[in-house]
Coordinates of C-alpha atoms in Angstrom, one line a residue:
X129 CA 17.9 -3.4 0.7
X130 CA 16.4 -2.8 4.1
X131 CA 18.2 -4.2 7.1
X132 CA 16.2 -6.6 9.3
X133 CA 14.3 -5.0 12.2
X134 CA 16.0 -5.1 15.7
X135 CA 13.0 -6.8 17.2
X136 CA 11.7 -9.9 15.5
X137 CA 8.1 -8.9 16.3
X138 CA 8.4 -5.7 14.4
X139 CA 6.4 -5.8 11.1
X140 CA 8.5 -5.5 7.9
X141 CA 7.1 -3.6 4.9
X142 CA 7.9 -3.5 1.2
X143 CA 6.3 -1.6 -1.6
X144 CA 4.8 -3.8 -4.3
X145 CA 3.6 -1.4 -6.9
X146 CA 2.9 2.3 -7.1
X147 CA 0.4 3.9 -9.6
X148 CA 0.3 7.5 -10.5
X149 CA -2.5 8.1 -13.1
X150 CA -4.8 10.7 -11.5
X151 CA -3.3 10.4 -8.0
X152 CA -0.6 8.3 -6.4
X153 CA -1.7 5.0 -4.8
X154 CA 0.2 1.9 -3.8
X155 CA -0.3 -1.7 -2.8
X156 CA 2.1 -2.6 0.0
X157 CA 2.9 -5.9 1.6
X158 CA 3.2 -6.0 5.4
X159 CA 5.0 -9.0 6.8
X160 CA 3.7 -9.3 10.4
X161 CA 5.9 -10.4 13.2
X162 CA 3.6 -13.4 13.8
X163 CA 4.5 -14.8 10.4
X164 CA 1.3 -13.5 8.7
X165 CA 1.2 -11.2 5.6
X166 CA -1.3 -8.5 4.7
X167 CA -1.6 -6.3 1.6
X168 CA -2.5 -2.6 2.2
X169 CA -3.9 -0.3 -0.4
X170 CA -3.0 3.3 0.3
X171 CA -3.4 6.7 -1.4
X172 CA -1.1 9.6 -1.0
X173 CA -2.5 12.8 0.6
X174 CA -0.4 15.6 -0.9
X175 CA -1.7 18.2 1.6
X176 CA -0.4 16.3 4.7
X177 CA 2.3 14.4 2.8
X178 CA 1.3 11.0 4.2
X179 CA 0.0 7.7 2.8
X180 CA -3.6 7.0 3.9
X181 CA -5.1 3.5 4.3
X182 CA -7.9 2.7 1.8
X183 CA -8.2 -1.1 1.9
X184 CA -6.5 -4.3 2.9
X185 CA -6.4 -7.8 1.5
X186 CA -4.7 -11.2 1.8
X187 CA -4.6 -11.4 -2.0
X188 CA -1.9 -9.7 -4.0
X189 CA -3.8 -9.4 -7.2
X190 CA -6.8 -7.9 -5.5
X191 CA -4.7 -5.3 -3.7
X192 CA -2.8 -4.3 -6.8
X193 CA -6.0 -4.0 -8.9
X194 CA -7.6 -2.0 -6.1
X195 CA -4.6 0.4 -6.1
X196 CA -4.7 0.7 -9.9
X197 CA -8.5 1.5 -9.9
X198 CA -8.2 4.0 -7.0
X199 CA -5.4 5.8 -8.9
X200 CA -7.7 6.4 -11.9
X201 CA -10.0 8.7 -10.0
X202 CA -9.0 12.3 -9.1
X203 CA -8.7 13.0 -5.5

């Protein structure tokens, strides 16, 4: 369990789902400090060892499906 951020305006993140078919991708929920929420779709860049933004959505199902589809294609 993650501890709450020190500043209430700091975004809180959590991983929703990670796919690893042809390449690692994930759909991640960002809880914004303003009370809003945003789903990010990210793909892992193994060369630089970072997650790279691919898409965003307000809809969980759309974000998870986007991450699943993105994971099916080789990088």
